[in-house]
Amino acid sequence: MRCSLEPAGVIAGVLPPRPLSRADWHLLEMAVDFTRLEVALRNGKMEAARKLRGRIVENYSSYRRFGGSSKLAETMMAALDGSG
């Protein structure tokens, strides 16, 4: 018995973009909070900075749990550890 597969045709166009994963959403939240943290520290709002730092650490934990492995996340965490 002989088999072969041949495409019946070609669908024109491009595929829709792949949706963000849960890990990607947590990385995005980390990035937003990281930029807010810089502003809070610059303006001397230590209570807001403390809360933002906590949110960044929490989002990083979730990011890693959902399989994230971006070098950007590691860079943000290293900067966070370096800033105290």
Short mmCIF file of N, CA and C in Angstrom, two decimals:
data_model
loop_
_atom_site.label_atom_id
_atom_site.label_comp_id
_atom_site.label_asym_id
_atom_site.label_seq_id
_atom_site.Cartn_x
_atom_site.Cartn_y
_atom_site.Cartn_z
N MET A 1 0.84 -1.17 0.00
CA MET A 1 0.00 0.00 0.00
C MET A 1 0.89 1.24 0.00
N ARG A 2 0.55 2.18 -0.81
CA ARG A 2 1.30 3.42 -0.93
C ARG A 2 0.43 4.61 -0.56
N CYS A 3 1.01 5.52 0.24
CA CYS A 3 0.27 6.72 0.64
C CYS A 3 1.10 7.96 0.35
N SER A 4 0.44 9.05 0.12
CA SER A 4 1.13 10.33 -0.01
C SER A 4 0.17 11.44 0.41
N LEU A 5 0.76 12.50 0.87
CA LEU A 5 -0.03 13.67 1.27
C LEU A 5 0.34 14.83 0.38
N GLU A 6 -0.66 15.45 -0.16
CA GLU A 6 -0.45 16.64 -0.97
C GLU A 6 -1.41 17.71 -0.48
N PRO A 7 -0.93 18.93 -0.34
CA PRO A 7 -1.84 19.99 0.09
C PRO A 7 -2.90 20.25 -0.97
N ALA A 8 -4.11 20.48 -0.49
CA ALA A 8 -5.22 20.77 -1.41
C ALA A 8 -5.14 22.20 -1.92
N GLY A 9 -4.44 23.04 -1.19
CA GLY A 9 -4.32 24.43 -1.58
C GLY A 9 -3.56 25.21 -0.54
N VAL A 10 -3.43 26.48 -0.76
CA VAL A 10 -2.70 27.36 0.16
C VAL A 10 -3.67 28.43 0.63
N ILE A 11 -3.66 28.66 1.94
CA ILE A 11 -4.49 29.73 2.49
C ILE A 11 -3.65 31.00 2.48
N ALA A 12 -4.13 32.00 1.79
CA ALA A 12 -3.40 33.27 1.68
C ALA A 12 -3.49 34.04 3.00
N GLY A 13 -2.46 34.80 3.28
CA GLY A 13 -2.47 35.65 4.47
C GLY A 13 -1.45 35.18 5.49
N VAL A 14 -1.49 35.82 6.64
CA VAL A 14 -0.56 35.48 7.72
C VAL A 14 -1.36 34.95 8.89
N LEU A 15 -0.71 34.16 9.69
CA LEU A 15 -1.35 33.64 10.88
C LEU A 15 -1.54 34.76 11.90
N PRO A 16 -2.58 34.68 12.71
CA PRO A 16 -2.74 35.70 13.76
C PRO A 16 -1.62 35.57 14.78
N PRO A 17 -1.28 36.66 15.46
CA PRO A 17 -0.19 36.60 16.43
C PRO A 17 -0.56 35.64 17.58
N ARG A 18 0.46 35.00 18.09
CA ARG A 18 0.27 34.08 19.21
C ARG A 18 -0.11 34.87 20.45
N PRO A 19 -1.12 34.44 21.19
CA PRO A 19 -1.50 35.19 22.40
C PRO A 19 -0.42 35.09 23.47
N LEU A 20 -0.41 36.06 24.37
CA LEU A 20 0.58 36.06 25.46
C LEU A 20 0.28 34.92 26.42
N SER A 21 1.34 34.31 26.91
CA SER A 21 1.18 33.25 27.91
C SER A 21 0.99 33.90 29.28
N ARG A 22 0.64 33.08 30.26
CA ARG A 22 0.49 33.61 31.63
C ARG A 22 1.83 34.14 32.13
N ALA A 23 2.91 33.46 31.79
CA ALA A 23 4.24 33.94 32.19
C ALA A 23 4.52 35.30 31.57
N ASP A 24 4.16 35.47 30.29
CA ASP A 24 4.38 36.76 29.62
C ASP A 24 3.60 37.89 30.30
N TRP A 25 2.38 37.60 30.75
CA TRP A 25 1.60 38.63 31.44
C TRP A 25 2.27 39.05 32.75
N HIS A 26 2.82 38.09 33.46
CA HIS A 26 3.50 38.43 34.71
C HIS A 26 4.79 39.23 34.43
N LEU A 27 5.48 38.90 33.36
CA LEU A 27 6.67 39.67 32.98
C LEU A 27 6.28 41.11 32.62
N LEU A 28 5.18 41.26 31.92
CA LEU A 28 4.69 42.60 31.57
C LEU A 28 4.34 43.40 32.81
N GLU A 29 3.67 42.77 33.76
CA GLU A 29 3.34 43.44 35.03
C GLU A 29 4.61 43.83 35.78
N MET A 30 5.61 42.95 35.77
CA MET A 30 6.88 43.28 36.41
C MET A 30 7.50 44.53 35.80
N ALA A 31 7.49 44.60 34.47
CA ALA A 31 8.11 45.73 33.77
C ALA A 31 7.38 47.03 34.11
N VAL A 32 6.06 47.00 34.14
CA VAL A 32 5.29 48.20 34.47
C VAL A 32 5.60 48.64 35.90
N ASP A 33 5.56 47.70 36.83
CA ASP A 33 5.85 48.04 38.23
C ASP A 33 7.29 48.50 38.42
N PHE A 34 8.21 47.94 37.64
CA PHE A 34 9.61 48.34 37.75
C PHE A 34 9.78 49.81 37.34
N THR A 35 9.10 50.24 36.28
CA THR A 35 9.20 51.64 35.88
C THR A 35 8.54 52.55 36.92
N ARG A 36 7.43 52.09 37.50
CA ARG A 36 6.77 52.87 38.56
C ARG A 36 7.66 52.96 39.80
N LEU A 37 8.39 51.88 40.09
CA LEU A 37 9.30 51.87 41.24
C LEU A 37 10.38 52.94 41.08
N GLU A 38 10.94 53.05 39.90
CA GLU A 38 11.97 54.07 39.64
C GLU A 38 11.42 55.47 39.94
N VAL A 39 10.20 55.74 39.50
CA VAL A 39 9.59 57.06 39.73
C VAL A 39 9.33 57.27 41.22
N ALA A 40 8.81 56.25 41.90
CA ALA A 40 8.53 56.37 43.34
C ALA A 40 9.81 56.64 44.13
N LEU A 41 10.88 55.93 43.80
CA LEU A 41 12.14 56.15 44.50
C LEU A 41 12.70 57.55 44.24
N ARG A 42 12.59 57.99 42.99
CA ARG A 42 13.10 59.32 42.64
C ARG A 42 12.34 60.42 43.38
N ASN A 43 11.02 60.19 43.61
CA ASN A 43 10.19 61.20 44.28
C ASN A 43 10.11 61.01 45.79
N GLY A 44 10.87 60.04 46.32
CA GLY A 44 10.92 59.85 47.76
C GLY A 44 9.68 59.21 48.36
N LYS A 45 8.89 58.52 47.57
CA LYS A 45 7.67 57.86 48.07
C LYS A 45 8.01 56.43 48.47
N MET A 46 8.56 56.30 49.67
CA MET A 46 9.09 55.02 50.12
C MET A 46 8.01 53.97 50.36
N GLU A 47 6.85 54.36 50.84
CA GLU A 47 5.78 53.39 51.07
C GLU A 47 5.30 52.80 49.74
N ALA A 48 5.11 53.66 48.75
CA ALA A 48 4.72 53.18 47.41
C ALA A 48 5.81 52.30 46.81
N ALA A 49 7.07 52.68 47.02
CA ALA A 49 8.19 51.89 46.50
C ALA A 49 8.23 50.51 47.15
N ARG A 50 7.94 50.44 48.44
CA ARG A 50 7.94 49.16 49.15
C ARG A 50 6.85 48.24 48.58
N LYS A 51 5.66 48.80 48.34
CA LYS A 51 4.57 48.00 47.79
C LYS A 51 4.89 47.53 46.37
N LEU A 52 5.47 48.41 45.58
CA LEU A 52 5.83 48.04 44.21
C LEU A 52 6.89 46.95 44.20
N ARG A 53 7.85 47.07 45.09
CA ARG A 53 8.91 46.04 45.18
C ARG A 53 8.31 44.69 45.52
N GLY A 54 7.34 44.68 46.43
CA GLY A 54 6.65 43.44 46.79
C GLY A 54 5.89 42.85 45.61
N ARG A 55 5.24 43.71 44.84
CA ARG A 55 4.50 43.24 43.67
C ARG A 55 5.45 42.67 42.62
N ILE A 56 6.61 43.30 42.45
CA ILE A 56 7.59 42.80 41.48
C ILE A 56 8.07 41.41 41.89
N VAL A 57 8.38 41.24 43.15
CA VAL A 57 8.85 39.94 43.64
C VAL A 57 7.74 38.89 43.48
N GLU A 58 6.51 39.26 43.79
CA GLU A 58 5.38 38.33 43.64
C GLU A 58 5.17 37.94 42.18
N ASN A 59 5.22 38.93 41.28
CA ASN A 59 5.06 38.64 39.86
C ASN A 59 6.22 37.80 39.32
N TYR A 60 7.41 38.03 39.83
CA TYR A 60 8.56 37.22 39.42
C TYR A 60 8.36 35.76 39.83
N SER A 61 7.87 35.56 41.03
CA SER A 61 7.61 34.21 41.51
C SER A 61 6.59 33.51 40.61
N SER A 62 5.51 34.21 40.28
CA SER A 62 4.49 33.65 39.38
C SER A 62 5.06 33.42 37.99
N TYR A 63 5.86 34.36 37.53
CA TYR A 63 6.48 34.25 36.21
C TYR A 63 7.31 32.98 36.10
N ARG A 64 8.13 32.72 37.11
CA ARG A 64 8.96 31.52 37.11
C ARG A 64 8.11 30.25 37.22
N ARG A 65 7.05 30.32 38.04
CA ARG A 65 6.17 29.16 38.22
C ARG A 65 5.49 28.78 36.91
N PHE A 66 5.15 29.77 36.08
CA PHE A 66 4.49 29.50 34.81
C PHE A 66 5.49 29.23 33.68
N GLY A 67 6.76 29.08 34.01
CA GLY A 67 7.74 28.65 33.03
C GLY A 67 8.51 29.76 32.34
N GLY A 68 8.45 30.97 32.84
CA GLY A 68 9.18 32.07 32.22
C GLY A 68 10.68 31.93 32.41
N SER A 69 11.44 32.34 31.40
CA SER A 69 12.90 32.23 31.50
C SER A 69 13.60 33.37 30.76
N SER A 70 12.99 34.53 30.72
CA SER A 70 13.57 35.67 30.00
C SER A 70 14.75 36.27 30.77
N LYS A 71 15.76 36.64 30.04
CA LYS A 71 16.92 37.31 30.64
C LYS A 71 16.50 38.69 31.19
N LEU A 72 15.48 39.28 30.60
CA LEU A 72 14.98 40.58 31.06
C LEU A 72 14.49 40.49 32.51
N ALA A 73 13.78 39.43 32.85
CA ALA A 73 13.29 39.26 34.22
C ALA A 73 14.46 39.14 35.19
N GLU A 74 15.47 38.40 34.79
CA GLU A 74 16.65 38.24 35.65
C GLU A 74 17.37 39.58 35.83
N THR A 75 17.42 40.37 34.77
CA THR A 75 18.06 41.69 34.84
C THR A 75 17.28 42.61 35.78
N MET A 76 15.94 42.57 35.70
CA MET A 76 15.12 43.40 36.59
C MET A 76 15.33 42.98 38.05
N MET A 77 15.38 41.68 38.30
CA MET A 77 15.57 41.22 39.67
C MET A 77 16.95 41.58 40.20
N ALA A 78 17.97 41.50 39.34
CA ALA A 78 19.31 41.88 39.76
C ALA A 78 19.36 43.37 40.09
N ALA A 79 18.69 44.19 39.30
CA ALA A 79 18.65 45.63 39.57
C ALA A 79 17.87 45.91 40.85
N LEU A 80 16.82 45.14 41.08
CA LEU A 80 16.02 45.29 42.29
C LEU A 80 16.85 44.94 43.52
N ASP A 81 17.63 43.88 43.43
CA ASP A 81 18.49 43.48 44.55
C ASP A 81 19.60 44.51 44.78
N GLY A 82 20.08 45.11 43.70
CA GLY A 82 21.13 46.10 43.80
C GLY A 82 20.65 47.43 44.38
N SER A 83 19.34 47.72 44.22
CA SER A 83 18.82 49.00 44.72
C SER A 83 18.39 48.92 46.17
N GLY A 84 18.46 47.74 46.76
CA GLY A 84 18.12 47.62 48.17
C GLY A 84 16.74 47.16 48.32
#
